[in-house]
């Protein structure tokens, strides 16, 4: 029997300027007018139904950035309220987490007039007890865990991300009080694909050849056990925006963290940005089409699993 071949294409929509290394409202305009149309056309070409996770911030600034994906049949999910590093979900109190979830959900539902049930945390930062808060806020699916992704030292919130090492690889219902473990909660975790290296847009741009190796290894795994592919990218990777300054803003507290998390990461992350990223992404989607994968949204996948 042929194993299931499912691919979830997920997009985090935010005002992060990769080129200028900061949050910038103007970047949201590029996302709306350039990044989103480019991605939506590519998705039409391959018959992809994708999930778009929006920060409340960009949704409020440019509601059309939500509408254009929704109207073309894609799922609208939440990417929290804000992408500010100091307000990451794993540093907020449980009350603040709940409030951010509820507000972001409301903003999106007001725009599309439909329930929002899927979530990804900004910078994929969540803490163990998150399923309780998600349920309270009315969410059903999370995609913030990146099982066996091992490059977390280059990102913020690295300590919590150590839980990724032992998290299940296939989609799983989490424990009530631990998002990194399988259990009996109503929250479905759809882990972002990784095998040491993450299978994401950033990596696709930085190291295309190595990324194809990662994809091939993940594909063999899917053939063995039917594990879903969950690809993560951002419309802000597909914009050609103006550069304000060549200085790199310091977000980290200590110097080592600044060097790893800010300087080195920035130098890598600007590679193959904008139009140059399109042919690379086209090749990834072409692979899934050729291998007969089905593209489904998070919400749709939840419905199937629940049956
Ligand atoms: Zn993000």
Short mmCIF file of C-alpha atoms and ligand atoms in Angstrom, two decimals:
data_model
loop_
_atom_site.label_atom_id
_atom_site.label_comp_id
_atom_site.label_asym_id
_atom_site.label_seq_id
_atom_site.Cartn_x
_atom_site.Cartn_y
_atom_site.Cartn_z
CA UNK A 1 0.00 0.00 0.00
CA UNK A 2 1.19 3.49 -0.84
CA UNK A 3 1.81 5.64 2.24
CA UNK A 4 0.01 8.95 2.59
CA UNK A 5 1.74 11.87 0.87
CA UNK A 6 0.66 15.12 2.44
CA UNK A 7 2.36 18.50 2.20
CA UNK A 8 1.37 21.49 4.31
CA UNK A 9 2.67 24.75 2.88
CA UNK A 10 2.78 27.37 5.61
CA UNK A 11 3.56 31.09 5.36
CA UNK A 12 4.28 33.51 8.17
CA UNK A 13 3.06 36.96 7.22
CA UNK A 14 4.64 39.82 9.15
CA UNK A 15 6.40 43.16 8.80
CA UNK A 16 9.90 41.81 9.41
CA UNK A 17 12.35 43.37 6.98
CA UNK A 18 15.03 40.75 6.38
CA UNK A 19 17.18 43.23 4.47
CA UNK A 20 16.94 45.97 7.09
CA UNK A 21 16.95 43.50 9.98
CA UNK A 22 14.03 44.99 11.85
CA UNK A 23 10.26 45.29 12.01
CA UNK A 24 9.14 47.97 9.58
CA UNK A 25 5.58 48.90 8.65
CA UNK A 26 6.69 49.82 5.14
CA UNK A 27 7.82 46.22 4.63
CA UNK A 28 4.18 45.24 5.06
CA UNK A 29 3.40 47.23 1.95
CA UNK A 30 5.97 45.24 -0.04
CA UNK A 31 4.49 42.05 1.40
CA UNK A 32 1.03 43.10 0.23
CA UNK A 33 2.00 44.34 -3.22
CA UNK A 34 4.88 42.05 -4.12
CA UNK A 35 5.45 39.09 -1.79
CA UNK A 36 1.86 37.91 -1.55
CA UNK A 37 1.00 38.18 -5.28
CA UNK A 38 4.20 36.33 -6.20
CA UNK A 39 3.44 33.50 -3.78
CA UNK A 40 -0.25 33.31 -4.62
CA UNK A 41 0.51 32.98 -8.33
CA UNK A 42 3.06 30.26 -7.65
CA UNK A 43 0.53 28.41 -5.48
CA UNK A 44 -2.08 28.62 -8.23
CA UNK A 45 0.43 27.17 -10.69
CA UNK A 46 0.81 24.04 -8.53
CA UNK A 47 -2.72 23.84 -7.16
CA UNK A 48 -1.49 24.52 -3.62
CA UNK A 49 -3.95 25.30 -0.83
CA UNK A 50 -1.72 26.84 1.82
CA UNK A 51 -1.96 28.23 5.34
CA UNK A 52 -1.05 31.87 6.01
CA UNK A 53 -0.28 32.86 9.60
CA UNK A 54 -0.63 36.62 10.13
CA UNK A 55 0.54 38.83 12.96
CA UNK A 56 -2.28 41.01 14.27
CA UNK A 57 -0.01 43.94 13.51
CA UNK A 58 0.19 43.43 9.74
CA UNK A 59 -3.48 42.40 9.53
CA UNK A 60 -4.54 45.66 11.15
CA UNK A 61 -2.19 47.75 9.03
CA UNK A 62 -3.07 46.06 5.73
CA UNK A 63 -6.29 44.01 5.99
CA UNK A 64 -6.04 43.29 2.26
CA UNK A 65 -2.98 41.16 2.91
CA UNK A 66 -5.37 38.78 4.68
CA UNK A 67 -8.22 39.08 2.20
CA UNK A 68 -6.19 38.31 -0.93
CA UNK A 69 -5.13 34.89 0.40
CA UNK A 70 -8.53 34.06 1.86
CA UNK A 71 -10.34 34.93 -1.37
CA UNK A 72 -8.10 32.55 -3.28
CA UNK A 73 -9.05 29.65 -1.04
CA UNK A 74 -6.17 29.58 1.43
CA UNK A 75 -6.45 29.24 5.19
CA UNK A 76 -6.00 32.24 7.45
CA UNK A 77 -4.24 31.49 10.74
CA UNK A 78 -2.72 33.56 13.53
CA UNK A 79 0.96 34.44 13.97
CA UNK A 80 0.32 36.20 17.29
CA UNK A 81 -0.23 39.86 17.85
CA UNK A 82 3.27 41.19 17.35
CA UNK A 83 6.67 39.96 16.23
CA UNK A 84 8.64 42.01 18.76
CA UNK A 85 11.36 39.85 20.31
CA UNK A 86 10.57 41.19 23.80
CA UNK A 87 6.97 39.98 23.46
CA UNK A 88 7.65 36.42 22.30
CA UNK A 89 5.14 33.91 23.64
CA UNK A 90 7.69 32.13 25.81
CA UNK A 91 8.44 35.35 27.69
CA UNK A 92 4.84 36.54 28.13
CA UNK A 93 2.85 35.56 31.23
CA UNK A 94 0.01 33.04 30.70
CA UNK A 95 -2.51 35.90 30.97
CA UNK A 96 -0.66 37.91 28.34
CA UNK A 97 -0.39 34.87 26.07
CA UNK A 98 -4.15 34.37 26.28
CA UNK A 99 -4.83 38.02 25.61
CA UNK A 100 -2.50 38.09 22.58
CA UNK A 101 -4.08 34.94 21.16
CA UNK A 102 -7.60 36.26 21.60
CA UNK A 103 -6.84 39.67 20.13
CA UNK A 104 -5.03 38.28 17.09
CA UNK A 105 -7.87 35.82 16.46
CA UNK A 106 -10.46 38.58 16.67
CA UNK A 107 -8.61 40.88 14.28
CA UNK A 108 -8.44 38.14 11.64
CA UNK A 109 -11.99 36.92 12.13
CA UNK A 110 -13.28 40.47 11.75
CA UNK A 111 -11.57 40.65 8.36
CA UNK A 112 -12.61 37.29 6.90
CA UNK A 113 -15.83 36.58 8.81
CA UNK A 114 -14.78 33.01 9.50
CA UNK A 115 -13.38 31.19 12.52
CA UNK A 116 -9.57 31.10 12.87
CA UNK A 117 -8.24 27.90 14.45
CA UNK A 118 -4.58 27.53 13.45
CA UNK A 119 -1.58 29.18 15.00
CA UNK A 120 2.16 29.56 14.74
CA UNK A 121 4.13 31.52 17.31
CA UNK A 122 6.42 34.32 16.15
CA UNK A 123 9.97 32.89 15.88
CA UNK A 124 8.33 29.54 16.78
CA UNK A 125 8.69 30.36 20.48
CA UNK A 126 6.25 28.64 22.79
CA UNK A 127 6.49 27.12 26.26
CA UNK A 128 5.31 23.73 27.54
CA UNK A 129 1.95 24.77 28.89
CA UNK A 130 0.80 26.42 25.71
CA UNK A 131 -1.92 23.84 24.79
CA UNK A 132 -4.00 24.91 27.80
CA UNK A 133 -3.89 28.53 26.70
CA UNK A 134 -4.57 27.71 23.07
CA UNK A 135 -7.67 25.75 23.99
CA UNK A 136 -8.86 28.58 26.21
CA UNK A 137 -8.50 30.99 23.28
CA UNK A 138 -10.34 28.65 20.88
CA UNK A 139 -7.46 27.39 18.72
CA UNK A 140 -7.11 23.80 17.50
CA UNK A 141 -3.87 23.49 15.55
CA UNK A 142 -0.37 24.65 16.36
CA UNK A 143 2.67 24.56 14.10
CA UNK A 144 5.44 26.03 16.24
CA UNK A 145 7.41 22.93 17.17
CA UNK A 146 10.23 21.92 14.84
CA UNK A 147 11.08 18.37 15.82
CA UNK A 148 14.77 17.49 15.51
CA UNK A 149 15.73 20.90 14.21
CA UNK A 150 19.18 21.50 15.64
CA UNK A 151 20.24 24.98 14.56
CA UNK A 152 18.44 26.78 17.38
CA UNK A 153 21.64 28.37 18.69
CA UNK A 154 21.34 30.85 15.83
CA UNK A 155 17.90 31.95 16.92
CA UNK A 156 16.27 33.53 19.94
CA UNK A 157 14.63 31.49 22.71
CA UNK A 158 17.13 28.68 22.10
CA UNK A 159 16.79 27.06 25.53
CA UNK A 160 13.09 26.31 25.19
CA UNK A 161 13.75 25.00 21.71
CA UNK A 162 15.88 22.21 23.17
CA UNK A 163 12.53 20.45 23.62
CA UNK A 164 12.48 20.11 19.84
CA UNK A 165 15.12 17.38 20.10
CA UNK A 166 12.68 14.91 21.65
CA UNK A 167 9.37 16.06 20.12
CA UNK A 168 7.47 13.56 17.89
CA UNK A 169 8.08 13.82 14.16
CA UNK A 170 4.61 13.14 12.80
CA UNK A 171 1.57 15.32 13.56
CA UNK A 172 0.34 14.57 17.09
CA UNK A 173 -2.24 15.58 19.65
CA UNK A 174 -0.26 17.17 22.46
CA UNK A 175 -0.32 16.53 26.17
CA UNK A 176 -2.64 18.91 28.00
CA UNK A 177 0.26 20.62 29.73
CA UNK A 178 3.14 19.92 27.37
CA UNK A 179 3.15 20.96 23.74
CA UNK A 180 6.35 19.03 23.05
CA UNK A 181 4.82 15.66 23.98
CA UNK A 182 2.13 13.40 22.58
CA UNK A 183 -0.96 13.14 24.77
CA UNK A 184 -4.70 13.46 25.11
CA UNK A 185 -5.35 17.15 24.47
CA UNK A 186 -7.54 18.55 21.69
CA UNK A 187 -4.61 20.51 20.27
CA UNK A 188 -3.02 19.09 17.13
CA UNK A 189 0.66 19.86 16.66
CA UNK A 190 1.88 19.86 13.05
CA UNK A 191 5.67 20.01 13.42
CA UNK A 192 7.69 22.06 10.96
CA UNK A 193 9.82 19.63 8.93
CA UNK A 194 13.45 19.23 9.94
CA UNK A 195 16.16 16.63 10.00
CA UNK A 196 18.93 18.39 11.88
CA UNK A 197 18.57 21.21 9.39
CA UNK A 198 15.16 22.82 9.03
CA UNK A 199 13.20 22.49 5.80
CA UNK A 200 12.24 26.15 5.44
CA UNK A 201 12.41 29.08 3.03
CA UNK A 202 15.39 30.67 4.74
CA UNK A 203 17.44 27.53 4.36
CA UNK A 204 16.25 27.00 0.81
CA UNK A 205 17.71 30.43 -0.03
CA UNK A 206 20.92 30.20 2.00
CA UNK A 207 21.95 26.70 0.98
CA UNK A 208 19.85 25.41 -1.93
CA UNK A 209 21.89 22.24 -2.54
CA UNK A 210 21.98 21.22 1.12
CA UNK A 211 18.28 21.99 1.33
CA UNK A 212 17.54 19.57 -1.47
CA UNK A 213 19.46 16.87 0.45
CA UNK A 214 17.36 17.59 3.54
CA UNK A 215 14.21 17.35 1.44
CA UNK A 216 15.34 14.03 -0.05
CA UNK A 217 16.01 12.52 3.38
CA UNK A 218 12.62 13.76 4.59
CA UNK A 219 11.03 12.26 1.49
CA UNK A 220 12.50 8.82 2.25
CA UNK A 221 11.05 9.14 5.71
CA UNK A 222 7.62 9.96 4.27
CA UNK A 223 7.82 6.87 2.07
CA UNK A 224 8.52 4.78 5.17
CA UNK A 225 6.02 6.16 7.63
CA UNK A 226 3.78 8.70 5.89
CA UNK A 227 5.13 11.65 7.85
CA UNK A 228 3.72 14.94 6.57
CA UNK A 229 5.87 17.62 5.02
CA UNK A 230 5.43 21.02 6.66
CA UNK A 231 7.31 23.69 4.75
CA UNK A 232 7.66 27.13 6.30
CA UNK A 233 8.27 30.28 4.33
CA UNK A 234 7.45 33.99 4.44
CA UNK A 235 6.13 36.38 1.77
CA UNK A 236 8.78 38.82 3.02
CA UNK A 237 11.42 36.49 1.57
CA UNK A 238 10.01 37.23 -1.89
CA UNK A 239 10.17 41.03 -1.85
CA UNK A 240 12.79 43.35 -3.34
CA UNK A 241 12.67 46.20 -0.87
CA UNK A 242 14.73 49.33 -0.32
CA UNK A 243 17.67 49.22 2.06
CA UNK A 244 17.57 51.90 4.75
CA UNK A 245 20.96 51.27 6.26
CA UNK A 246 23.74 48.69 6.24
CA UNK A 247 24.08 48.79 10.03
CA UNK A 248 22.88 45.75 11.95
CA UNK A 249 20.66 46.60 14.87
CA UNK A 250 21.52 44.81 18.08
CA UNK A 251 18.61 42.85 19.55
CA UNK A 252 20.57 40.40 21.70
CA UNK A 253 21.65 41.17 25.28
CA UNK A 254 25.15 39.71 25.34
CA UNK A 255 27.90 39.86 22.74
CA UNK A 256 28.04 36.15 21.79
CA UNK A 257 24.31 36.11 21.29
CA UNK A 258 24.59 39.32 19.26
CA UNK A 259 27.25 37.76 17.04
CA UNK A 260 25.33 34.53 16.47
CA UNK A 261 21.75 35.76 16.59
CA UNK A 262 22.17 39.13 14.92
CA UNK A 263 25.32 39.54 12.81
CA UNK A 264 26.00 36.07 11.37
CA UNK A 265 22.35 35.26 11.02
CA UNK A 266 21.70 38.50 9.16
CA UNK A 267 24.57 37.97 6.69
CA UNK A 268 23.20 34.53 5.85
CA UNK A 269 19.57 35.51 5.71
CA UNK A 270 19.85 38.10 2.94
CA UNK A 271 21.06 35.54 0.37
CA UNK A 272 18.73 34.93 -2.61
CA UNK A 273 16.11 37.33 -1.30
CA UNK A 274 13.24 38.62 -3.44
CA UNK A 275 12.77 37.61 -7.07
CA UNK A 276 15.82 35.34 -6.84
CA UNK A 277 13.97 33.14 -4.34
CA UNK A 278 11.13 32.38 -6.76
CA UNK A 279 12.83 29.82 -9.04
CA UNK A 280 14.18 28.06 -5.95
CA UNK A 281 10.72 27.78 -4.48
CA UNK A 282 9.22 26.78 -7.81
CA UNK A 283 11.60 23.80 -7.82
CA UNK A 284 10.45 22.70 -4.35
CA UNK A 285 6.77 22.82 -5.30
CA UNK A 286 7.48 21.06 -8.58
CA UNK A 287 9.03 18.22 -6.58
CA UNK A 288 5.86 17.69 -4.55
CA UNK A 289 3.70 17.80 -7.64
CA UNK A 290 5.94 15.28 -9.43
CA UNK A 291 5.87 12.96 -6.43
CA UNK A 292 2.12 13.09 -6.24
CA UNK A 293 1.75 14.88 -2.90
CA UNK A 294 -1.51 16.43 -1.84
CA UNK A 295 -1.35 20.02 -0.58
CA UNK A 296 -3.64 20.62 2.38
CA UNK A 297 -4.18 23.42 4.87
CA UNK A 298 -3.74 22.98 8.64
CA UNK A 299 -7.46 23.28 9.26
CA UNK A 300 -8.31 20.71 6.59
CA UNK A 301 -5.71 18.34 7.98
CA UNK A 302 -7.16 18.68 11.47
CA UNK A 303 -10.61 17.78 10.16
CA UNK A 304 -9.26 14.62 8.53
CA UNK A 305 -7.36 13.48 11.60
CA UNK A 306 -10.29 14.15 13.93
CA UNK A 307 -12.57 11.75 12.04
ZN1 LIG B 1 7.43 35.07 12.05
#
